[in-house]
XYZ file of C-alpha atoms in Angstrom:
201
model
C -109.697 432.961 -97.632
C -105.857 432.622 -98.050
C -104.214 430.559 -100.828
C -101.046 429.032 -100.910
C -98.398 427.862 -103.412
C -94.668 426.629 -103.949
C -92.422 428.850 -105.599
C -89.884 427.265 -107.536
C -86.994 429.360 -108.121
C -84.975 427.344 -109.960
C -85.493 422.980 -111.192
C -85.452 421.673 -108.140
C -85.220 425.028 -105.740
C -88.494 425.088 -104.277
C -89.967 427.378 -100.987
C -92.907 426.821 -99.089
C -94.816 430.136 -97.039
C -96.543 429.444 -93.971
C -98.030 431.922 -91.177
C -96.306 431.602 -87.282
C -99.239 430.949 -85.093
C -98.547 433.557 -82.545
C -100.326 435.261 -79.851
C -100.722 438.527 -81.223
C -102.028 439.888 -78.396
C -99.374 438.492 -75.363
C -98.043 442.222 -74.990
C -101.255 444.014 -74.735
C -102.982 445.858 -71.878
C -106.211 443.598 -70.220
C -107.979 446.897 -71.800
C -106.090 446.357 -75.331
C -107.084 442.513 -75.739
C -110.848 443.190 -74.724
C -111.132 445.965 -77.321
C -109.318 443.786 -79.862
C -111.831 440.868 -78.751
C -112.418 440.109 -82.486
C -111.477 436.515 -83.187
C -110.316 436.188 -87.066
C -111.601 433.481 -89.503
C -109.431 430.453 -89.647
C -108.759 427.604 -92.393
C -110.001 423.658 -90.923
C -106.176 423.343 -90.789
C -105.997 425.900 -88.325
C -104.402 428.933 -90.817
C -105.550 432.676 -90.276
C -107.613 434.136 -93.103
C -107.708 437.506 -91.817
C -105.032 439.974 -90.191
C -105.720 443.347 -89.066
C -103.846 446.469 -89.602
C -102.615 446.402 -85.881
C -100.742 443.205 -86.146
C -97.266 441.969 -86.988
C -97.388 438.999 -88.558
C -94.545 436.613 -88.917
C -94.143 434.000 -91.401
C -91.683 430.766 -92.307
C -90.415 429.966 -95.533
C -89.489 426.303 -96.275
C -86.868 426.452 -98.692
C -85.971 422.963 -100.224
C -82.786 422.314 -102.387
C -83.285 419.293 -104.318
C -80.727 420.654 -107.449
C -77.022 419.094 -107.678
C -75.864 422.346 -106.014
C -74.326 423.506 -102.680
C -75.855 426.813 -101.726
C -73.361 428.401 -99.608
C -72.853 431.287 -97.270
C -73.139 434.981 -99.331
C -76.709 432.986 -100.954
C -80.003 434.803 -100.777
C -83.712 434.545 -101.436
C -85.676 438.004 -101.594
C -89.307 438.388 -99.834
C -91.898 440.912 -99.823
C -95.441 441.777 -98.199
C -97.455 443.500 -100.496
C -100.730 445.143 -99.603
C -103.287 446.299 -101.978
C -105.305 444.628 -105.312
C -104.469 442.362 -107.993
C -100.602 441.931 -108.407
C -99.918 444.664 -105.737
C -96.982 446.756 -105.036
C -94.830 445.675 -102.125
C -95.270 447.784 -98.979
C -91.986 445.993 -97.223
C -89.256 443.686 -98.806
C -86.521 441.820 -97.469
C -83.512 439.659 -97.794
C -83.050 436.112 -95.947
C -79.614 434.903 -96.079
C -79.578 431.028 -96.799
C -77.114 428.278 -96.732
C -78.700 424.586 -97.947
C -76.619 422.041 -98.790
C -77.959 419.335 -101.898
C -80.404 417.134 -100.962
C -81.475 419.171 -98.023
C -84.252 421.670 -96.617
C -84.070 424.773 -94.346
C -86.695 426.744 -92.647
C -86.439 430.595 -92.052
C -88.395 433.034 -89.957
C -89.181 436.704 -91.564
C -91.801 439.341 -91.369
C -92.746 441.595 -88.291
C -94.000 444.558 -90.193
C -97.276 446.303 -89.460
C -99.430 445.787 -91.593
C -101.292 449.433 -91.661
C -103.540 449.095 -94.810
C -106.603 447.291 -95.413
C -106.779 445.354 -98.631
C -105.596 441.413 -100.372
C -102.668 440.456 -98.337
C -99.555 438.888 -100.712
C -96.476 437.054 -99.385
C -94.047 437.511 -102.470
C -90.543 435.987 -102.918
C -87.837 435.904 -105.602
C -84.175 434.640 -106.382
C -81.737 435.479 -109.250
C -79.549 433.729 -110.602
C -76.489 431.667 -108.884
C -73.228 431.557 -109.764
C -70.241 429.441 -108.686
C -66.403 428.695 -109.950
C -65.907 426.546 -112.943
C -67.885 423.214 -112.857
C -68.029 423.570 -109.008
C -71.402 422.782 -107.125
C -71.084 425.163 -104.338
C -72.941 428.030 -105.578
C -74.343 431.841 -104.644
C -77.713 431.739 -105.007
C -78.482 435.670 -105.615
C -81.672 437.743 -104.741
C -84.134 438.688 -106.700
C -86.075 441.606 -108.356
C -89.762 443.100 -107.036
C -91.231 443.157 -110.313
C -91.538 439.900 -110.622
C -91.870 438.144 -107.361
C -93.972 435.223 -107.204
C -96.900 434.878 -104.416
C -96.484 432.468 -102.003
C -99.402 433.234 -99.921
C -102.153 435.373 -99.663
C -104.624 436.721 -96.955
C -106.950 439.351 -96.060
C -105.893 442.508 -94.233
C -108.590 444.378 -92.123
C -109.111 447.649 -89.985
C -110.493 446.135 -86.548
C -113.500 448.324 -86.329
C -114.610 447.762 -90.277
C -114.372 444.412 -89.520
C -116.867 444.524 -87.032
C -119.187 446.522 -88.805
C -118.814 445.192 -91.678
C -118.973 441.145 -90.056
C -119.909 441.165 -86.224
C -122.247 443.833 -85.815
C -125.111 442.204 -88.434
C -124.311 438.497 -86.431
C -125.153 440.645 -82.908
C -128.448 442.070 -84.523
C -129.484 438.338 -86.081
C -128.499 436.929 -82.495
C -130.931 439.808 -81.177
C -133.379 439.087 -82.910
C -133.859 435.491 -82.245
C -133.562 436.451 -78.196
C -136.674 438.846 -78.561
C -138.432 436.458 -81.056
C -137.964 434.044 -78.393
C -138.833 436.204 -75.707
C -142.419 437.422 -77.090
C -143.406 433.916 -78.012
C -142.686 432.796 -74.063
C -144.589 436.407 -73.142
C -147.722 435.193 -75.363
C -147.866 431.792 -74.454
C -147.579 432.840 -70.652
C -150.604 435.508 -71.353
C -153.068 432.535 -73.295
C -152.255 430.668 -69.886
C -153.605 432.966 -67.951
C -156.501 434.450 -69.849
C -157.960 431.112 -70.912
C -161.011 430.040 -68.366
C -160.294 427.826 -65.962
C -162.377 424.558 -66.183
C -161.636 421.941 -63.988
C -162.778 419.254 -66.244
């Protein structure tokens, strides 16, 4: 299941990760989308639990400034994908270039890396310190450091065909079952129908 959490950077400098709903599929062959015919899991509230290791998931990061300070152009929040267990290395990191005035909010759009290894998904960020001129409120908000990013979000990352052994295949032999379980009850009911004497009375 994924999990979710604000990251607060600094008092009052807080982000927000959630997944884009795309259509992974929209560039693939007829052939491609009926091979990849695995739907993933999915929160109430609609959010993917799994990705597999063909996909390219993008995310958005809510970023809201509620400090006395003016972030302004030059300011930067680091992010990073990590694949793997526990507090996991990242496998790709980035830098999103931000500008959010006091008071306000900003969304930003990141990601687009395969994913390529099976394992706990983690959407990391991070953000140094800022710094600014004098007593002046319009500060550069600076990126941060890999080694200590905070998770934002977290999901499951799957090879398509492990996934279906290790998850569809036993649901298609239960579903089976119950067809042929169904099937020789109607066979011997239709045999005691027609073996049991006839009396017209």
């Amino acid at each position: 299941m994924p999990a979710s959490q604000p990251v607060t950077f600094h008092d009052g400098l807080e982000a927000t990760v959630e997944p884009i709903d795309e259509d992974q599929d929209s560039d693939l062959t007829l052939f491609q989308r009926a091979r990849n015919e695995v739907e993933p899991g999915k929160t109430p509230g609609g959010q993917r639990t799994i990705y597999f290791t063909d996909e390219r998931p993008r995310f958005t990061v809510k970023i809201a400034n509620n400090t006395e300070y003016d972030f302004v152009e030059g300011s930067s929040v680091s992010w990073y994908i990590a694949i793997g267990d526990g507090m996991p290395e990242p496998v790709y990191q980035g830098e999103i270039d931000i500008e959010i005035p006091s008071g306000e909010s900003r969304e930003y759009e990141f990601g687009g890396e395969l994913l390529a290894f099976e394992g706990h998904g983690v959407i990391g960020l991070n953000a140094g310190g800022h710094s600014g001129k004098g007593n002046s409120v319009k500060r550069e908000l600076h990126s941060g450091s890999s080694r200590n990013y905070s998770p934002a979000y977290s999901f499951s990352v799957w090879d398509r065909d492990h996934y279906r052994v290790i998850h569809e295949r036993p649901k298609e032999m239960q579903r089976t079952a119950m067809i042929i379980t169904f099937v020789v009850a109607v066979i011997g009911m239709l045999q005691l129908m027609f073996t049991a004497p006839f009396s017209p009375f």
